Tab-separated table of C-alpha atoms and ligand atoms in Angstrom:
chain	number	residue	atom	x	y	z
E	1	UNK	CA	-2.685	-27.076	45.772
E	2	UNK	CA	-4.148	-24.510	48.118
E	3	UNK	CA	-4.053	-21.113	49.674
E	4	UNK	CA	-4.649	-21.364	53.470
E	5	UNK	CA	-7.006	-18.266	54.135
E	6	UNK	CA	-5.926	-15.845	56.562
E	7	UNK	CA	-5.252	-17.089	60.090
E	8	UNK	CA	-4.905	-13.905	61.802
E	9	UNK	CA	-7.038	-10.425	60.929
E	10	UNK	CA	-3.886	-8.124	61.384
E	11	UNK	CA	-1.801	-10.122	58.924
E	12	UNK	CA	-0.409	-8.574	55.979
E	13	UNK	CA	-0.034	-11.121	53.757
E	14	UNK	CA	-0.367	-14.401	54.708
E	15	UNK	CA	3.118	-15.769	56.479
E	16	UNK	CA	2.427	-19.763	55.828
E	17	UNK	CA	2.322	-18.701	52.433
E	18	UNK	CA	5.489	-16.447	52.580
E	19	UNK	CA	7.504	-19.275	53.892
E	20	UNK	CA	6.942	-21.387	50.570
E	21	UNK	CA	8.731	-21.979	47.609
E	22	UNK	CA	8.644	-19.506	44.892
E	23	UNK	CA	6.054	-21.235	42.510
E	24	UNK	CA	3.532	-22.490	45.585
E	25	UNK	CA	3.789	-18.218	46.511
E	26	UNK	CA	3.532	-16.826	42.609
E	27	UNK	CA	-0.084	-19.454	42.865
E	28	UNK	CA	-1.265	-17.920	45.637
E	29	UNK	CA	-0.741	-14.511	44.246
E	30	UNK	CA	-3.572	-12.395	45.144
E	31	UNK	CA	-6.284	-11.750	42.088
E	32	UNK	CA	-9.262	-10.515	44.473
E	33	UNK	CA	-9.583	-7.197	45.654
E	34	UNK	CA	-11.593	-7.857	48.084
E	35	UNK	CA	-8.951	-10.398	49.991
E	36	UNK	CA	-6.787	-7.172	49.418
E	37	UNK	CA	-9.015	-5.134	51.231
E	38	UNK	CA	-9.125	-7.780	53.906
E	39	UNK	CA	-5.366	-7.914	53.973
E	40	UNK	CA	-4.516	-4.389	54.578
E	41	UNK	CA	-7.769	-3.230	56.748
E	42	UNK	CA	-9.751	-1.336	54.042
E	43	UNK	CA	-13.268	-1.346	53.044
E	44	UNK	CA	-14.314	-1.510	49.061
E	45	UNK	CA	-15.955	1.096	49.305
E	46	UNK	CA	-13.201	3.486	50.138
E	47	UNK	CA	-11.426	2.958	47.273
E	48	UNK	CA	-12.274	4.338	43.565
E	49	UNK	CA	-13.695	0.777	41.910
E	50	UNK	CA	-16.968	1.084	41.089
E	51	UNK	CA	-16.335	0.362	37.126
E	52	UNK	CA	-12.904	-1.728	37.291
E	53	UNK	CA	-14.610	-5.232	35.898
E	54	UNK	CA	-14.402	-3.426	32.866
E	55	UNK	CA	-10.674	-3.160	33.292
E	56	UNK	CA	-8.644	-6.068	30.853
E	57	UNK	CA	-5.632	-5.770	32.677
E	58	UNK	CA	-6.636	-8.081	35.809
E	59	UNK	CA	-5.446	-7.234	39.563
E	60	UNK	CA	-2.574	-9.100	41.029
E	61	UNK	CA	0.272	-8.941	43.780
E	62	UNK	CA	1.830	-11.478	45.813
E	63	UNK	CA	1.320	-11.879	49.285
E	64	UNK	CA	5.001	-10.737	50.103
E	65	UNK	CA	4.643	-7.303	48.772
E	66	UNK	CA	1.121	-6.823	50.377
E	67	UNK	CA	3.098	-7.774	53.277
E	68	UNK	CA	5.083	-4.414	52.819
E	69	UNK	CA	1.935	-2.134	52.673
E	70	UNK	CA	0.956	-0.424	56.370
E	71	UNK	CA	-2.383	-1.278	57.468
E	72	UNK	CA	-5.616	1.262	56.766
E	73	UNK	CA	-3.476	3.878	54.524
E	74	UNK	CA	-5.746	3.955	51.686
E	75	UNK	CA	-2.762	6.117	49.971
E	76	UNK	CA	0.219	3.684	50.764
E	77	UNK	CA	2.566	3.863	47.867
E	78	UNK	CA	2.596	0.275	47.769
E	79	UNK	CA	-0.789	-0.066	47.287
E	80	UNK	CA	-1.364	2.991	44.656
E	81	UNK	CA	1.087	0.602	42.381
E	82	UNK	CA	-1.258	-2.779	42.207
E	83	UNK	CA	-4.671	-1.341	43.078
E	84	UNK	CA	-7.134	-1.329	40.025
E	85	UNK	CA	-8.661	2.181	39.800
E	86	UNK	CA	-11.519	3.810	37.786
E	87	UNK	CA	-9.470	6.408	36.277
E	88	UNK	CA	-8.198	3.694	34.028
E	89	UNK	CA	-11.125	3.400	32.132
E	90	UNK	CA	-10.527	7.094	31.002
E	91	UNK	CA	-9.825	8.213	27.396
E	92	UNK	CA	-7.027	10.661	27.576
E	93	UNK	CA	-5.639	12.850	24.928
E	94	UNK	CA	-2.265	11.728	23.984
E	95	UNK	CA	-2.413	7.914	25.181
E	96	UNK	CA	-2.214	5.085	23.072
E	97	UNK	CA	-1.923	1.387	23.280
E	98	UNK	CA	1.568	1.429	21.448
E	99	UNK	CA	3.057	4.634	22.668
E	100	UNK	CA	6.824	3.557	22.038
E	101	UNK	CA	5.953	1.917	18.344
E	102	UNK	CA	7.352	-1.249	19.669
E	103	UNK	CA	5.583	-3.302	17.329
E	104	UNK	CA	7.863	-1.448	14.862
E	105	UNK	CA	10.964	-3.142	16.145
E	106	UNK	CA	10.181	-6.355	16.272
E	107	UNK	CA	12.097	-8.323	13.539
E	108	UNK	CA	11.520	-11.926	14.601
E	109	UNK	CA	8.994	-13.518	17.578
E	110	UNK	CA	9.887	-12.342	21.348
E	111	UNK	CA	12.611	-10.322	20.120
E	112	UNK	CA	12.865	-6.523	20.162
E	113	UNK	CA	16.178	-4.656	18.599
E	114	UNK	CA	15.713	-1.488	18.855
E	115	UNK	CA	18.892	0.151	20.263
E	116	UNK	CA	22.506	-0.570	18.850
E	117	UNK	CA	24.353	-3.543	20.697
E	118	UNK	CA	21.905	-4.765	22.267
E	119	UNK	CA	18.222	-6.732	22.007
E	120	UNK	CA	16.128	-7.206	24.170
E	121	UNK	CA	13.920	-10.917	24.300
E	122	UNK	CA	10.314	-11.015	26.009
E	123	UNK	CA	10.851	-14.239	27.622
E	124	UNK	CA	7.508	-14.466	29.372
E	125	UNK	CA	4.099	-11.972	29.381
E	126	UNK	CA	3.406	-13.010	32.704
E	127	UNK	CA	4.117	-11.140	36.438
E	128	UNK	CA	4.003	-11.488	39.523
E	129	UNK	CA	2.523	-8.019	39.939
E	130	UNK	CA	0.614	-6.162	37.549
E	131	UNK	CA	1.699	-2.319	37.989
E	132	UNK	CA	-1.257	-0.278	37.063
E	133	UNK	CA	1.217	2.060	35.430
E	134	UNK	CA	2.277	-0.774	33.212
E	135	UNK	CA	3.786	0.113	29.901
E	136	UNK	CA	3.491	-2.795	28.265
E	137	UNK	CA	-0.017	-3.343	29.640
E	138	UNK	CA	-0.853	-3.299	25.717
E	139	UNK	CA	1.882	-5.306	24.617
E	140	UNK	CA	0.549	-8.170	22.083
E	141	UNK	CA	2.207	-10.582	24.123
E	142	UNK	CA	0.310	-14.067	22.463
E	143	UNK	CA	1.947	-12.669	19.172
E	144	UNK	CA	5.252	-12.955	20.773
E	145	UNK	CA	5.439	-16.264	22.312
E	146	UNK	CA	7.930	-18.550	20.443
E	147	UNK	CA	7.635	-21.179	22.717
E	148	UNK	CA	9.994	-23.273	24.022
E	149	UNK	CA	11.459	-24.233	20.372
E	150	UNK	CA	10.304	-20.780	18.847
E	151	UNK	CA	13.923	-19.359	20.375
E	152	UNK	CA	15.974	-20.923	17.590
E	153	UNK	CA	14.903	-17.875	15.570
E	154	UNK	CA	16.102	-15.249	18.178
E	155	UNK	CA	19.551	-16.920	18.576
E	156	UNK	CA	19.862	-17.188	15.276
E	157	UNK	CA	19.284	-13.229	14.943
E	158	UNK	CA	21.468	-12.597	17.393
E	159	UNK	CA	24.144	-14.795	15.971
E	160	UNK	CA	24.437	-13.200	12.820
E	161	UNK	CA	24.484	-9.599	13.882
E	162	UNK	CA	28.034	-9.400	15.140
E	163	UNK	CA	26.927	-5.615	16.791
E	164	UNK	CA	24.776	-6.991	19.421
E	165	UNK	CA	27.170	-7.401	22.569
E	166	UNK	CA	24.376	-7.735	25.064
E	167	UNK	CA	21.548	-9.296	25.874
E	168	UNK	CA	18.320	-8.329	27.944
E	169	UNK	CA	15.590	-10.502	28.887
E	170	UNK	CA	12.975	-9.055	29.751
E	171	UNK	CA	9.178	-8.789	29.539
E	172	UNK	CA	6.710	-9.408	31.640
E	173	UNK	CA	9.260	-10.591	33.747
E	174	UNK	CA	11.539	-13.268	32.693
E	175	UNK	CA	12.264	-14.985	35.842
E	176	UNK	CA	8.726	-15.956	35.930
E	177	UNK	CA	10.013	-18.454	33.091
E	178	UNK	CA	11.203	-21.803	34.761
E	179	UNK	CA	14.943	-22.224	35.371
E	180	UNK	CA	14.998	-24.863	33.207
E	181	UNK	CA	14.332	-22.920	29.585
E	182	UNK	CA	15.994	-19.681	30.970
E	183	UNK	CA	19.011	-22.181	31.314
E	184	UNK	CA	18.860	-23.608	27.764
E	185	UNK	CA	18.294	-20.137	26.514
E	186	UNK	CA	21.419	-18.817	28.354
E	187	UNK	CA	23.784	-21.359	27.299
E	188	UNK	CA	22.868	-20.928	23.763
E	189	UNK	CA	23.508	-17.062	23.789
E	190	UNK	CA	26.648	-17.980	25.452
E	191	UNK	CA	27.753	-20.004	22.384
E	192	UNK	CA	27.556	-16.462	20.681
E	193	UNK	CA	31.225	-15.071	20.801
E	194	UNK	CA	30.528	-11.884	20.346
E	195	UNK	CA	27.813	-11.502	22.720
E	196	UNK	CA	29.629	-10.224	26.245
E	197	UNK	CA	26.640	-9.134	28.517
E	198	UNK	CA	23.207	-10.963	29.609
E	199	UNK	CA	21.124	-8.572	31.371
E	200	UNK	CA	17.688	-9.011	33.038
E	201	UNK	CA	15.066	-6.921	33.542
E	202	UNK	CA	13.054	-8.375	36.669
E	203	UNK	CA	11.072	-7.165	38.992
E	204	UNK	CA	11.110	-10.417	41.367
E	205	UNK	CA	14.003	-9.805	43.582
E	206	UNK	CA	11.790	-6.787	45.244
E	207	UNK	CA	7.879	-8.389	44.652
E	208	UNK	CA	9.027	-12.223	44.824
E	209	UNK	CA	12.374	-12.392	46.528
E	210	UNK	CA	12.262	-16.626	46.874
E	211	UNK	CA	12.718	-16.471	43.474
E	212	UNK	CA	16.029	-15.999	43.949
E	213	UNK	CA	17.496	-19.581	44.136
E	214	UNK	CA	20.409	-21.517	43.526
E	215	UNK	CA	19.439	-23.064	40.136
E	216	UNK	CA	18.974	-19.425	39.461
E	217	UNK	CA	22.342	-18.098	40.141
E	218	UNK	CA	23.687	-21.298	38.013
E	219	UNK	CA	22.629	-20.127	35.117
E	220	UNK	CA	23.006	-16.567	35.590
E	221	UNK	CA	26.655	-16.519	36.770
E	222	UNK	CA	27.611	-19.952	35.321
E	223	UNK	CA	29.009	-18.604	32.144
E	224	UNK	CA	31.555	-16.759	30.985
E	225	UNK	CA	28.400	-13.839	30.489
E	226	UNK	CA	29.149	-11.018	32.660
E	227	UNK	CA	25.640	-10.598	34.670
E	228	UNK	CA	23.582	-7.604	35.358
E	229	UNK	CA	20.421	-7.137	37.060
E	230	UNK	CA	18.207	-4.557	36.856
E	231	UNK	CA	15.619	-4.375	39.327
E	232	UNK	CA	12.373	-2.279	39.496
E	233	UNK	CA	11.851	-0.455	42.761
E	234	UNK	CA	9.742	2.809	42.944
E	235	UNK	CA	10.000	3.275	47.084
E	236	UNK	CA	12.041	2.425	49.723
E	237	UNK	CA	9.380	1.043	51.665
E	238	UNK	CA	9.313	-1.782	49.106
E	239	UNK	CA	12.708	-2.890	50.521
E	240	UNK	CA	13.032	-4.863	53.503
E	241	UNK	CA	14.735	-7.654	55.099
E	242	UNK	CA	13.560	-10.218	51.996
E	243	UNK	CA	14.368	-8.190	49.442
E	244	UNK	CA	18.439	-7.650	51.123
E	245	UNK	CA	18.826	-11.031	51.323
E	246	UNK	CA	17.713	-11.977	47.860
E	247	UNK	CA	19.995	-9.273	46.542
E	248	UNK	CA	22.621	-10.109	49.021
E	249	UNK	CA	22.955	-14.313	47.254
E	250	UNK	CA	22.899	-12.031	43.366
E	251	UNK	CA	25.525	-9.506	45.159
E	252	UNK	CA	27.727	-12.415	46.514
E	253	UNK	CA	27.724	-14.029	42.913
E	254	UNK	CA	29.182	-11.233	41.243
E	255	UNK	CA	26.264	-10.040	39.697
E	256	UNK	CA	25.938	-6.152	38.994
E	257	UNK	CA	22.740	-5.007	40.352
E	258	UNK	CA	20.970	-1.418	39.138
E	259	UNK	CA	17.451	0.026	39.854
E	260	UNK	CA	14.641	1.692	37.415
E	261	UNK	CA	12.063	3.316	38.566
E	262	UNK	CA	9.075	4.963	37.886
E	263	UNK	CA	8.137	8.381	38.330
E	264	UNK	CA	4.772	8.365	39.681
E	265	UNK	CA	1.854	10.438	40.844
E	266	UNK	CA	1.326	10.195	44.629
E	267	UNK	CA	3.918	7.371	44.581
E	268	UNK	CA	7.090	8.973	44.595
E	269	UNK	CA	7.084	12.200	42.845
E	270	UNK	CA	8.613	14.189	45.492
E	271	UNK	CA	12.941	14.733	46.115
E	272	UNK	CA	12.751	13.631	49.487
E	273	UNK	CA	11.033	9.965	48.734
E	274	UNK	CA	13.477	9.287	45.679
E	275	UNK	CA	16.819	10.713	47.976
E	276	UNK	CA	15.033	7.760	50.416
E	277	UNK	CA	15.032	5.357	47.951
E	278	UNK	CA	18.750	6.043	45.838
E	279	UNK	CA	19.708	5.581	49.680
E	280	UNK	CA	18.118	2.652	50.479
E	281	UNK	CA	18.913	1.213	47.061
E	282	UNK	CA	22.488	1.426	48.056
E	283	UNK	CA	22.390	0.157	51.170
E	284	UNK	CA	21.041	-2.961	49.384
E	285	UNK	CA	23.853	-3.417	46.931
E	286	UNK	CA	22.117	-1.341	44.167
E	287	UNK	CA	22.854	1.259	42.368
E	288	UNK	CA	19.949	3.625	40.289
E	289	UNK	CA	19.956	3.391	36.850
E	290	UNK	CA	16.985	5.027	35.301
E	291	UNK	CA	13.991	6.877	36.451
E	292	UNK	CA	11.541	6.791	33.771
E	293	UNK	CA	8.927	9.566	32.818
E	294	UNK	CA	5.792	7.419	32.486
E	295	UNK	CA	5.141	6.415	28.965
E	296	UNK	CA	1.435	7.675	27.846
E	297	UNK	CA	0.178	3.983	27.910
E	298	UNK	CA	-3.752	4.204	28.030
E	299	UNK	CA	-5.058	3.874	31.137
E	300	UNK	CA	-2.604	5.392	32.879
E	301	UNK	CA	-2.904	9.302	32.573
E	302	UNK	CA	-3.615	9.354	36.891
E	303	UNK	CA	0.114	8.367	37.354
E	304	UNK	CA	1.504	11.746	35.245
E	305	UNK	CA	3.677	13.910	36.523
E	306	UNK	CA	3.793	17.319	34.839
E	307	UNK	CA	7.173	18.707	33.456
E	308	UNK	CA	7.663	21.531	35.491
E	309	UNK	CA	7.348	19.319	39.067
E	310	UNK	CA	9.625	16.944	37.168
E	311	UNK	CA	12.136	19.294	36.699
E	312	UNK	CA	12.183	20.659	40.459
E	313	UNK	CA	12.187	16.753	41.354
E	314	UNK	CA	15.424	16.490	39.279
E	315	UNK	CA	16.971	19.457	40.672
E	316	UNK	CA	16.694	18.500	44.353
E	317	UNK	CA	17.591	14.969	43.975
E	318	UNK	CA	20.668	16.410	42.239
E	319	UNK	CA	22.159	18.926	44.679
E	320	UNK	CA	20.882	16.161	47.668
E	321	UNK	CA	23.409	13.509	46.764
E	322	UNK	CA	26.382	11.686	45.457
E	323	UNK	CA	26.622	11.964	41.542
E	324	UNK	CA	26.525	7.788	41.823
E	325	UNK	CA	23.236	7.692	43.872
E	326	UNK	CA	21.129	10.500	41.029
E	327	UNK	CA	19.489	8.068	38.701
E	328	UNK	CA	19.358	9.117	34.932
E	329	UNK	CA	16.343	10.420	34.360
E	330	UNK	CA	14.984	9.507	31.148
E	331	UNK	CA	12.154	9.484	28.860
E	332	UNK	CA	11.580	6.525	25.698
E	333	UNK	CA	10.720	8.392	22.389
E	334	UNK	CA	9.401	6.373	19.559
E	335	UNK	CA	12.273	5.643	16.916
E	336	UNK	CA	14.904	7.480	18.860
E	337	UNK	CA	18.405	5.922	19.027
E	338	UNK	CA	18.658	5.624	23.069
E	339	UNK	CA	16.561	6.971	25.882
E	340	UNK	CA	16.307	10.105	26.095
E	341	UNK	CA	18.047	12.291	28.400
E	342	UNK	CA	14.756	14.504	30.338
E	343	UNK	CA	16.162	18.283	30.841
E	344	UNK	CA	16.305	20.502	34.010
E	345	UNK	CA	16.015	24.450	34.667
E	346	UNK	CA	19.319	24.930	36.617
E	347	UNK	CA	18.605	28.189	37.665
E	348	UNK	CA	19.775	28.659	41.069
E	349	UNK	CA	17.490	31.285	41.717
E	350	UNK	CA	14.338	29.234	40.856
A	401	PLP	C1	15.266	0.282	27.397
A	401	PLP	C2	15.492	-0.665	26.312
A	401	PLP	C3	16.749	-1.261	26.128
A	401	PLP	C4	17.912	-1.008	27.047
A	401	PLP	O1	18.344	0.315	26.991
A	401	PLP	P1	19.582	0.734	27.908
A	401	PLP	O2	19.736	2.189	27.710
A	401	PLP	O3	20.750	-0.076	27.455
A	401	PLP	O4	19.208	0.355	29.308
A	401	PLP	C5	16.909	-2.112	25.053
A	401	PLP	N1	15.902	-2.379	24.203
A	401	PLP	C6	14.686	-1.813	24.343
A	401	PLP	C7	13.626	-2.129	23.351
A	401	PLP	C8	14.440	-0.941	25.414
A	401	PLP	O5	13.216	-0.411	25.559
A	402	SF4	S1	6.545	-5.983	36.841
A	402	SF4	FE1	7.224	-4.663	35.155
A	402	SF4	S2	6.387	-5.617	33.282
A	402	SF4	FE2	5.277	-6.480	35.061
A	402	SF4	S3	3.440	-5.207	35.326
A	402	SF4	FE3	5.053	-4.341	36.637
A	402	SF4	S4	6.033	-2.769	35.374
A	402	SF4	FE4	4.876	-4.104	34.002
């Protein structure tokens, strides 16, 4: 198969390749900077990568969310999220590989049970974008790849711990998986009585929104499962037509659909760009869930936000809207019981 280049310079993404199924798009993913550069009218040499072969975590996006980024804005919050950077070759104080201990909670392969009711399976490593931010960047992810008949052992988990009522998948992002095994998988945690929830953790409806298709929704709302999806969107901008409708066939199906972001340096970490997106969010069907402090994942230390802006952020967003449109905003500590709660100054007078 192959990626038509570019027909047009002012293009944003190539459209032939936007029109195509999900699998022909996630191939033609972009993995070259420089055809990023290309894409959204900036020169290499603008942009802070002098060192970033060094960088394990490779570049990629797919052509529909570069389609989303405005042309020659070498700060488009878009772009800040996929674009490789220097700074990530930095050794900062307080950042580790394994910052949530994961590898702690990880009783049998691709499973994670870490909180009570509820375990979360890595179906897949892979994405369809890689987030610079990334907290799994680290993640061991060839130690925790059951393959396709590894999964017996996660069911079987699951079906002897009565307490777990839900289940996430999650990952990388599990929808990368084919519909196929994310059937089988389904089905058999459906066979668990006490299992009442499947919920997934996916970041395709906003970065890969063909993905989105009817063998999809038959597994996802052909059981007696209740369905939620949780979506990852850090700015409204990433929302447009595409991304309604996809969420408009999950709405339409029943499916419960929630948002987590990210809090992020020069991405979103002002009131007025998260009141945007809570908005926008609803307008699409969605409500916000969580907005996550970043987790100190190496690599990552240019995306921090300190606590004190955080805490302003929180305040604003709070007395700006609707209790239902103020995400929680929450930080993961390593063996705590649930994520934690991040506290605000109230003071009026502040
Ligand atoms: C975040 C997370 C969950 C889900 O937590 P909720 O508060 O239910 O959204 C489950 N397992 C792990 C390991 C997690 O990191
Ligand atoms: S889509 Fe999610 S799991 Fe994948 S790189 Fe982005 S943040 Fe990480």
């Amino acid at each position: 198969m192959s990626c038509p280049a570019v027909l047009s310079p002012h293009a944003t993404g190539d459209v032939s390749i936007r029109a195509r199924d999900w699998q022909t798009q996630l191939k033609c993913a972009v993995t070259d900077v420089d055809e990023l550069c290309r894409l959204v009218g900036l020169t290499r040499d603008e942009l802070p990568l002098r060192h970033t072969s060094l960088i394990k975590f490779k570049f990629k996006v797919t052509h529909s969310f570069i389609a989303r980024m405005r042309q020659g804005q070498r700060q488009d919050p878009l772009l800040l999220q996929v674009l490789p950077d220097d700074q990530e070759l930095d050794q900062a104080v307080g950042f580790s590989a394994d910052p949530l201990g994961e590898r702690a909670v990880n009783p049998v392969s691709g499973l994670l049970h870490k909180y009570h009711g509820r375990v979360l399976l890595i179906v897949t490593g892979a994405c369809s974008i890689h987030c610079r931010y990334c907290f799994r960047r680290e993640f061991p992810y060839e130690q925790n790849n059951p393959g396709t008949l590894g999964w017996q052992q996660a069911i079987d988990y699951i079906r002897c711990d009565p307490s777990i009522e839900e289940v996430i998948f999650s990952g990388g992002d599990p929808l990368l998986a084919n519909d196929e095994r994310l059937a089988s998988l389904t089905y058999a945690i459906a066979d668990i009585p006490h299992v009442q929830r499947l919920r997934v953790h996916t970041r395709l409806p906003i970065t890969l929104p063909a993905r989105i298709t009817s063998p999809l929704l038959q597994w996802l709302t052909g059981t007696r499962l209740r369905a939620i999806v949780v979506v990852h969107c850090n700015h409204a901008q990433e929302i447009n037509q595409e991304v309604v409708d996809a969420l408009s066939l999950l709405r339409a199906r029943g499916v419960t659909l929630l948002n987590q972001s990210v809090l992020l340096r020069g991405i979103n970490d002002n009131a007025d760009t998260l009141i945007d997106l809570s908005k926008a969010l609803f307008s699409s069907g969605v409500l916000p869930y969580y907005c996550h402090r970043l987790d100190r994942v190496t690599g990552s230390h240019h995306f921090h936000v300190d606590e004190a802006k955080i805490s302003d952020i929180m305040r604003a967003v709070h007395t700006a809207l609707p209790g239902y449109l103020v995400p929680a905003f929450v930080c993961e500590e390593s063996g705590a019981l649930a994520k934690a709660p991040l506290h605000q100054s109230w003071s009026t007078s502040a």
